[in-house]
């Protein structure tokens, strides 16, 4: 009865909210207390409005399709007519092969079709198309052509070849592989369920195998490598597994075309955890593959010889109860053995807090109290703190954090020690288990915002990106881990321009500029009570400072704000829910 009444009140609240001017709605969303109350009510009612309904999604996609068709037509017209590509069909059922061949006859710029199967499937000729069965590596001839790979039963857009070829040279660096967005095509020819992927995200591939079809491979050596792999393992997830294999074998330049070029049929996607576990064992990759709680995905733990000391840096001003909860949760729950805690006291004047901090300093071997007798400047405090740190890894942790998962630090260290990873962030929850942080997307609010904010803890998120570890352009420093050497290489936090806001985003983007990926670690779960001790931006002085810092971010990192490589240009920047643009 109470839940039904609560749902009714929430529906009424939403109706009133949507009747208000947009400027009012934006102002209300910045009221932290109101949004927390609303999130609590949603959690209690089990209602969730974070994702579009199927009807809303289809309406937006119906508007996007003709726009993309026009774009592809222009791309096709801009290319020389001599540019063509071969197509590789990874076959399953003979009927699906027939359907794919029939559709491929309508696709422009297709030179030859190769079919590779896991059974005795006849290879029919279709019109004037050149069709070649591949039973061994000798049956394949690249002819210096790009190779588009799809599975039987799937279709290509009429101008798919032009789409792939046009994105083969991003920023003048020739791509080895180009991927694309996908959707579903039903028997009536209706397109639906678009999947808008980020630029190549190796960690999302490891966790979910998100690229399972629809890629264009350049260069005969790489094409032969793919053919050889598919001949030995023709499964529904063979393409996804091969991409992981290429990641472990070395760097490859992967570009992404943010246009739907491949239309998938409804099919069984397979068990990615089982597939990756088998591949990891066969190739002796330095990982342990564990099952995820969500959708047959995988949790990856990396093997390292060492367990280096982690310096956990916690700035605070007063906030005895917050600090007590934070530090006690770290000390009593954390399973990672080698860490120290640096409690940085920024001019505390509450005598009860001061006494408690001194008590920690004398009674807890892992805790060191270090005074910082200057005005609050988050960047300066942390830059000062690292000069006292003994660890090879720095963990920047807010004083309003509470540990949930005991292995939070073990998982984060496992990733932070990888040679191609920079900053590692955690999955942070509000006290009601709604998501506070799960990676940072550039462009939200004209600056940056948190992905999947307010989503419930049981939701996998868009493309499973909430449930699984994957790369984002930035992560929050409410709980952020990185190597000491990397921190020093980028000059630490920017204390002159970003005293309070966006300093963590700026740090991450400087790290990304080194060629490292920043990672959201879904297995590191903690509560975040979000700036309780510092307060909100509710004075003219604070708002002016925030606007100045936002302007700095926009000026310095405008190219990330305009086109976040860990996002997709077809997705909205108005909300943190990965919905299609309106």
Coordinates of N, CA and C in Angstrom, one line a residue, residues 318-320 348-360:
X318 N 38.0 19.1 10.0 CA 37.0 18.6 11.0 C 36.4 17.3 10.5
X319 N 35.1 17.1 10.6 CA 34.4 15.9 10.1 C 34.8 14.6 10.8
X320 N 34.8 14.7 12.1 CA 35.3 13.5 12.9 C 34.5 12.3 12.5
X348 N 41.7 22.0 10.9 CA 40.6 21.7 11.7 C 40.5 22.5 13.0
X349 N 39.3 23.0 13.4 CA 39.1 23.8 14.6 C 38.1 23.2 15.6
X350 N 37.6 22.0 15.2 CA 36.7 21.3 16.1 C 37.5 20.4 17.0
X351 N 37.5 20.7 18.3 CA 38.4 20.1 19.3 C 38.2 18.6 19.4
X352 N 37.0 18.2 19.2 CA 36.7 16.7 19.3 C 37.3 16.0 18.1
X353 N 37.2 16.7 16.9 CA 37.9 16.1 15.7 C 39.4 16.1 15.9
X354 N 39.9 17.2 16.3 CA 41.4 17.3 16.5 C 41.9 16.2 17.4
X355 N 41.2 16.0 18.5 CA 41.6 15.0 19.5 C 41.5 13.6 18.9
X356 N 40.5 13.4 18.1 CA 40.3 12.0 17.5 C 41.4 11.8 16.4
X357 N 41.8 12.8 15.7 CA 42.8 12.7 14.7 C 44.2 12.4 15.4
X358 N 44.4 13.0 16.5 CA 45.7 12.8 17.2 C 45.7 11.3 17.8
X359 N 44.5 10.9 18.2 CA 44.4 9.5 18.7 C 44.7 8.5 17.6
X360 N 44.2 8.7 16.4 CA 44.5 7.9 15.3 C 46.0 7.8 15.1

